[in-house]
Amino acid sequence: MATVLTFGTFDVLHIGHLRILERAAALGERLVVGVSSDALNISKKGRAPVFSQAERLQLVAALRCVDEVFLEESLELKRHYLSAHGADVLAMGDDWKGRFDEFSDICRVVYFERTPAVSTTAIIEKIRL
Ligand code: C2G
């Protein structure tokens, strides 16, 4: 039974998020998602997410293709998260292409093409206007 792990903020959940989660789930039998904490997001992107980590965890966990969620508190803990969750595959969007190749000693690393023309930032802008 192959376990697939992916990571992301999944703020203002949109079709690009759903599509990558569905494609990741199709690589195995169990999909585990590390949802970035509010603090990690602030340090990474310089702003707090629109939806809190508790809300984002609940939204992602409710998707049919997702089996388990946990809070990703540090980018430095990837190797630990991968082994703690028994990941056979790490799946990420190609905005991260090459960045996680170092983990190919413990799992298969797959990058998916991002869904074009949709992003949390663009949605926030559109609503603002
Ligand atoms: N994504 C996508 N298509 C989009 C937008 C996002 O395929 N149009 C993918 C991203 O490539 C990523 C996932 O959806 O794999 C989650 O995107 P974000 O929430 O933007 O994740 P990010 O903030 O990049 O966090 O440890 C890694 C980080 O936690 C990743």
PDB file of C-alpha atoms and ligand atoms in Angstrom:
ATOM      1  CA  MET A   1       0.000   0.000   0.000  1.00  0.00           C
ATOM      2  CA  ALA A   2       1.840   3.104  -1.244  1.00  0.00           C
ATOM      3  CA  THR A   3       1.659   6.290   0.834  1.00  0.00           C
ATOM      4  CA  VAL A   4       1.940   9.613  -0.983  1.00  0.00           C
ATOM      5  CA  LEU A   5       2.917  12.784   0.869  1.00  0.00           C
ATOM      6  CA  THR A   6       2.484  16.349  -0.309  1.00  0.00           C
ATOM      7  CA  PHE A   7       2.860  19.763   1.310  1.00  0.00           C
ATOM      8  CA  GLY A   8       1.277  23.158   0.871  1.00  0.00           C
ATOM      9  CA  THR A   9      -0.466  26.106   2.444  1.00  0.00           C
ATOM     10  CA  PHE A  10      -3.773  25.521   0.612  1.00  0.00           C
ATOM     11  CA  ASP A  11      -5.001  29.006   1.518  1.00  0.00           C
ATOM     12  CA  VAL A  12      -8.295  30.064  -0.143  1.00  0.00           C
ATOM     13  CA  LEU A  13      -8.707  26.530  -1.492  1.00  0.00           C
ATOM     14  CA  HIS A  14      -9.067  26.525  -5.282  1.00  0.00           C
ATOM     15  CA  ILE A  15      -9.187  24.206  -8.315  1.00  0.00           C
ATOM     16  CA  GLY A  16      -5.365  24.147  -8.674  1.00  0.00           C
ATOM     17  CA  HIS A  17      -5.118  22.764  -5.130  1.00  0.00           C
ATOM     18  CA  LEU A  18      -7.800  20.148  -5.727  1.00  0.00           C
ATOM     19  CA  ARG A  19      -6.198  19.008  -8.991  1.00  0.00           C
ATOM     20  CA  ILE A  20      -2.748  18.488  -7.502  1.00  0.00           C
ATOM     21  CA  LEU A  21      -4.218  16.595  -4.545  1.00  0.00           C
ATOM     22  CA  GLU A  22      -6.219  14.325  -6.862  1.00  0.00           C
ATOM     23  CA  ARG A  23      -3.171  13.661  -9.067  1.00  0.00           C
ATOM     24  CA  ALA A  24      -1.020  12.984  -5.981  1.00  0.00           C
ATOM     25  CA  ALA A  25      -3.644  10.587  -4.572  1.00  0.00           C
ATOM     26  CA  ALA A  26      -3.669   8.655  -7.856  1.00  0.00           C
ATOM     27  CA  LEU A  27       0.021   7.751  -7.333  1.00  0.00           C
ATOM     28  CA  GLY A  28      -0.775   5.522  -4.365  1.00  0.00           C
ATOM     29  CA  GLU A  29      -3.397   4.192  -1.986  1.00  0.00           C
ATOM     30  CA  ARG A  30      -3.080   6.741   0.825  1.00  0.00           C
ATOM     31  CA  LEU A  31      -2.600  10.519   0.561  1.00  0.00           C
ATOM     32  CA  VAL A  32      -1.152  12.406   3.530  1.00  0.00           C
ATOM     33  CA  VAL A  33      -0.991  16.216   3.357  1.00  0.00           C
ATOM     34  CA  GLY A  34       1.317  18.478   5.363  1.00  0.00           C
ATOM     35  CA  VAL A  35      -0.486  21.812   5.700  1.00  0.00           C
ATOM     36  CA  SER A  36       1.870  24.750   6.372  1.00  0.00           C
ATOM     37  CA  SER A  37       1.314  26.440   9.720  1.00  0.00           C
ATOM     38  CA  ASP A  38       0.371  30.121   9.949  1.00  0.00           C
ATOM     39  CA  ALA A  39       3.830  30.915  11.394  1.00  0.00           C
ATOM     40  CA  LEU A  40       5.612  29.083   8.560  1.00  0.00           C
ATOM     41  CA  ASN A  41       3.512  30.932   6.009  1.00  0.00           C
ATOM     42  CA  ILE A  42       4.347  34.305   7.564  1.00  0.00           C
ATOM     43  CA  SER A  43       8.057  33.493   7.497  1.00  0.00           C
ATOM     44  CA  LYS A  44       7.845  32.141   3.913  1.00  0.00           C
ATOM     45  CA  LYS A  45       5.536  34.694   2.275  1.00  0.00           C
ATOM     46  CA  GLY A  46       5.615  37.644   4.658  1.00  0.00           C
ATOM     47  CA  ARG A  47       1.869  37.596   5.299  1.00  0.00           C
ATOM     48  CA  ALA A  48      -0.637  35.626   7.320  1.00  0.00           C
ATOM     49  CA  PRO A  49      -2.902  33.284   5.352  1.00  0.00           C
ATOM     50  CA  VAL A  50      -6.514  34.390   4.812  1.00  0.00           C
ATOM     51  CA  PHE A  51      -7.755  31.180   6.450  1.00  0.00           C
ATOM     52  CA  SER A  52      -6.228  29.999   9.730  1.00  0.00           C
ATOM     53  CA  GLN A  53      -4.261  26.765   9.973  1.00  0.00           C
ATOM     54  CA  ALA A  54      -7.149  25.121  11.847  1.00  0.00           C
ATOM     55  CA  GLU A  55      -9.544  26.015   8.999  1.00  0.00           C
ATOM     56  CA  ARG A  56      -7.081  24.968   6.262  1.00  0.00           C
ATOM     57  CA  LEU A  57      -6.436  21.634   7.997  1.00  0.00           C
ATOM     58  CA  GLN A  58     -10.188  21.011   8.262  1.00  0.00           C
ATOM     59  CA  LEU A  59     -10.867  21.966   4.618  1.00  0.00           C
ATOM     60  CA  VAL A  60      -8.082  19.780   3.204  1.00  0.00           C
ATOM     61  CA  ALA A  61      -8.993  16.853   5.484  1.00  0.00           C
ATOM     62  CA  ALA A  62     -12.589  16.964   4.221  1.00  0.00           C
ATOM     63  CA  LEU A  63     -11.576  16.329   0.585  1.00  0.00           C
ATOM     64  CA  ARG A  64     -12.430  12.833  -0.667  1.00  0.00           C
ATOM     65  CA  CYS A  65      -8.920  12.219  -2.038  1.00  0.00           C
ATOM     66  CA  VAL A  66      -7.186  13.066   1.285  1.00  0.00           C
ATOM     67  CA  ASP A  67      -6.698  10.396   3.954  1.00  0.00           C
ATOM     68  CA  GLU A  68      -4.740  12.268   6.609  1.00  0.00           C
ATOM     69  CA  VAL A  69      -3.461  15.768   7.382  1.00  0.00           C
ATOM     70  CA  PHE A  70      -0.835  17.157   9.730  1.00  0.00           C
ATOM     71  CA  LEU A  71       0.637  20.588  10.432  1.00  0.00           C
ATOM     72  CA  GLU A  72       3.913  21.380   8.622  1.00  0.00           C
ATOM     73  CA  GLU A  73       5.782  23.610  11.058  1.00  0.00           C
ATOM     74  CA  SER A  74       9.187  23.885   9.372  1.00  0.00           C
ATOM     75  CA  LEU A  75      10.570  23.519   5.863  1.00  0.00           C
ATOM     76  CA  GLU A  76      13.654  21.945   7.422  1.00  0.00           C
ATOM     77  CA  LEU A  77      11.710  18.944   8.739  1.00  0.00           C
ATOM     78  CA  LYS A  78      10.788  17.399   5.353  1.00  0.00           C
ATOM     79  CA  ARG A  79      12.962  14.314   5.829  1.00  0.00           C
ATOM     80  CA  HIS A  80      11.515  13.749   9.289  1.00  0.00           C
ATOM     81  CA  TYR A  81       7.905  14.139   8.045  1.00  0.00           C
ATOM     82  CA  LEU A  82       8.548  11.773   5.116  1.00  0.00           C
ATOM     83  CA  SER A  83       9.879   8.993   7.332  1.00  0.00           C
ATOM     84  CA  ALA A  84       7.412   9.596  10.191  1.00  0.00           C
ATOM     85  CA  HIS A  85       4.484   9.153   7.784  1.00  0.00           C
ATOM     86  CA  GLY A  86       6.087   6.259   5.885  1.00  0.00           C
ATOM     87  CA  ALA A  87       6.004   8.086   2.554  1.00  0.00           C
ATOM     88  CA  ASP A  88       6.775   6.061  -0.585  1.00  0.00           C
ATOM     89  CA  VAL A  89       6.219   9.089  -2.835  1.00  0.00           C
ATOM     90  CA  LEU A  90       6.681  12.843  -2.371  1.00  0.00           C
ATOM     91  CA  ALA A  91       4.513  14.817  -4.828  1.00  0.00           C
ATOM     92  CA  MET A  92       4.862  18.577  -5.343  1.00  0.00           C
ATOM     93  CA  GLY A  93       3.949  21.233  -7.878  1.00  0.00           C
ATOM     94  CA  ASP A  94       6.647  22.135 -10.394  1.00  0.00           C
ATOM     95  CA  ASP A  95       7.129  25.550  -8.780  1.00  0.00           C
ATOM     96  CA  TRP A  96       9.260  23.410  -6.435  1.00  0.00           C
ATOM     97  CA  LYS A  97      10.959  21.470  -9.244  1.00  0.00           C
ATOM     98  CA  GLY A  98      14.367  20.101  -8.215  1.00  0.00           C
ATOM     99  CA  ARG A  99      14.064  21.465  -4.679  1.00  0.00           C
ATOM    100  CA  PHE A 100      13.243  18.102  -3.109  1.00  0.00           C
ATOM    101  CA  ASP A 101      15.425  15.783  -5.193  1.00  0.00           C
ATOM    102  CA  GLU A 102      17.616  15.184  -2.140  1.00  0.00           C
ATOM    103  CA  PHE A 103      14.842  12.972  -0.716  1.00  0.00           C
ATOM    104  CA  SER A 104      14.964  10.521  -3.614  1.00  0.00           C
ATOM    105  CA  ASP A 105      17.136   8.296  -1.396  1.00  0.00           C
ATOM    106  CA  ILE A 106      14.089   7.512   0.776  1.00  0.00           C
ATOM    107  CA  CYS A 107      11.114   7.932  -1.612  1.00  0.00           C
ATOM    108  CA  ARG A 108      10.133   8.628  -5.196  1.00  0.00           C
ATOM    109  CA  VAL A 109       9.965  12.382  -5.866  1.00  0.00           C
ATOM    110  CA  VAL A 110       7.366  13.557  -8.403  1.00  0.00           C
ATOM    111  CA  TYR A 111       6.677  17.122  -9.632  1.00  0.00           C
ATOM    112  CA  PHE A 112       3.346  17.935 -11.236  1.00  0.00           C
ATOM    113  CA  GLU A 113       2.687  20.788 -13.628  1.00  0.00           C
ATOM    114  CA  ARG A 114       0.813  23.598 -11.854  1.00  0.00           C
ATOM    115  CA  THR A 115      -2.725  24.339 -13.024  1.00  0.00           C
ATOM    116  CA  PRO A 116      -2.330  27.487 -15.153  1.00  0.00           C
ATOM    117  CA  ALA A 117      -3.967  30.836 -14.448  1.00  0.00           C
ATOM    118  CA  VAL A 118      -5.180  30.220 -10.900  1.00  0.00           C
ATOM    119  CA  SER A 119      -3.543  31.263  -7.647  1.00  0.00           C
ATOM    120  CA  THR A 120      -4.513  32.367  -4.163  1.00  0.00           C
ATOM    121  CA  THR A 121      -2.836  35.744  -4.800  1.00  0.00           C
ATOM    122  CA  ALA A 122      -4.869  36.310  -8.002  1.00  0.00           C
ATOM    123  CA  ILE A 123      -8.109  35.365  -6.208  1.00  0.00           C
ATOM    124  CA  ILE A 124      -7.367  37.813  -3.366  1.00  0.00           C
ATOM    125  CA  GLU A 125      -6.663  40.547  -5.975  1.00  0.00           C
ATOM    126  CA  LYS A 126      -9.876  39.775  -7.875  1.00  0.00           C
ATOM    127  CA  ILE A 127     -11.996  39.981  -4.716  1.00  0.00           C
ATOM    128  CA  ARG A 128     -10.238  43.171  -3.664  1.00  0.00           C
ATOM    129  CA  LEU A 129     -11.120  44.833  -6.986  1.00  0.00           C
TER     130      LEU A 129
HETATM  131  N1  C2G B   1      -0.636  24.387  -7.100  1.00  0.00           N
HETATM  132  C1  C2G B   1      -0.942  23.972  -8.393  1.00  0.00           C
HETATM  133  N2  C2G B   1      -1.545  24.841  -9.261  1.00  0.00           N
HETATM  134  C2  C2G B   1      -1.832  26.099  -8.873  1.00  0.00           C
HETATM  135  C3  C2G B   1      -1.543  26.539  -7.583  1.00  0.00           C
HETATM  136  C4  C2G B   1      -0.928  25.656  -6.702  1.00  0.00           C
HETATM  137  O1  C2G B   1      -0.670  22.813  -8.790  1.00  0.00           O
HETATM  138  N3  C2G B   1      -2.396  26.914  -9.771  1.00  0.00           N
HETATM  139  C5  C2G B   1       0.039  23.464  -6.181  1.00  0.00           C
HETATM  140  C6  C2G B   1       1.418  23.936  -5.752  1.00  0.00           C
HETATM  141  O2  C2G B   1       2.375  23.643  -6.746  1.00  0.00           O
HETATM  142  C7  C2G B   1       1.644  23.163  -4.465  1.00  0.00           C
HETATM  143  C8  C2G B   1       0.198  22.997  -3.918  1.00  0.00           C
HETATM  144  O3  C2G B   1      -0.699  23.318  -4.995  1.00  0.00           O
HETATM  145  O4  C2G B   1       2.218  21.881  -4.731  1.00  0.00           O
HETATM  146  C9  C2G B   1      -0.055  23.919  -2.750  1.00  0.00           C
HETATM  147  O5  C2G B   1       0.211  25.241  -3.168  1.00  0.00           O
HETATM  148  P1  C2G B   1       0.497  26.362  -2.084  1.00  0.00           P
HETATM  149  O6  C2G B   1      -0.578  26.383  -1.093  1.00  0.00           O
HETATM  150  O7  C2G B   1       0.861  27.625  -2.805  1.00  0.00           O
HETATM  151  O8  C2G B   1       1.769  25.737  -1.374  1.00  0.00           O
HETATM  152  P2  C2G B   1       3.094  26.451  -0.942  1.00  0.00           P
HETATM  153  O9  C2G B   1       2.781  27.686  -0.181  1.00  0.00           O
HETATM  154  O10 C2G B   1       3.999  26.493  -2.133  1.00  0.00           O
HETATM  155  O11 C2G B   1       3.651  25.437   0.151  1.00  0.00           O
HETATM  156  O12 C2G B   1       6.829  22.676   2.092  1.00  0.00           O
HETATM  157  C10 C2G B   1       6.364  23.215   0.923  1.00  0.00           C
HETATM  158  C11 C2G B   1       5.347  24.227   1.158  1.00  0.00           C
HETATM  159  O13 C2G B   1       4.552  23.967   2.277  1.00  0.00           O
HETATM  160  C12 C2G B   1       4.531  24.418  -0.105  1.00  0.00           C
END
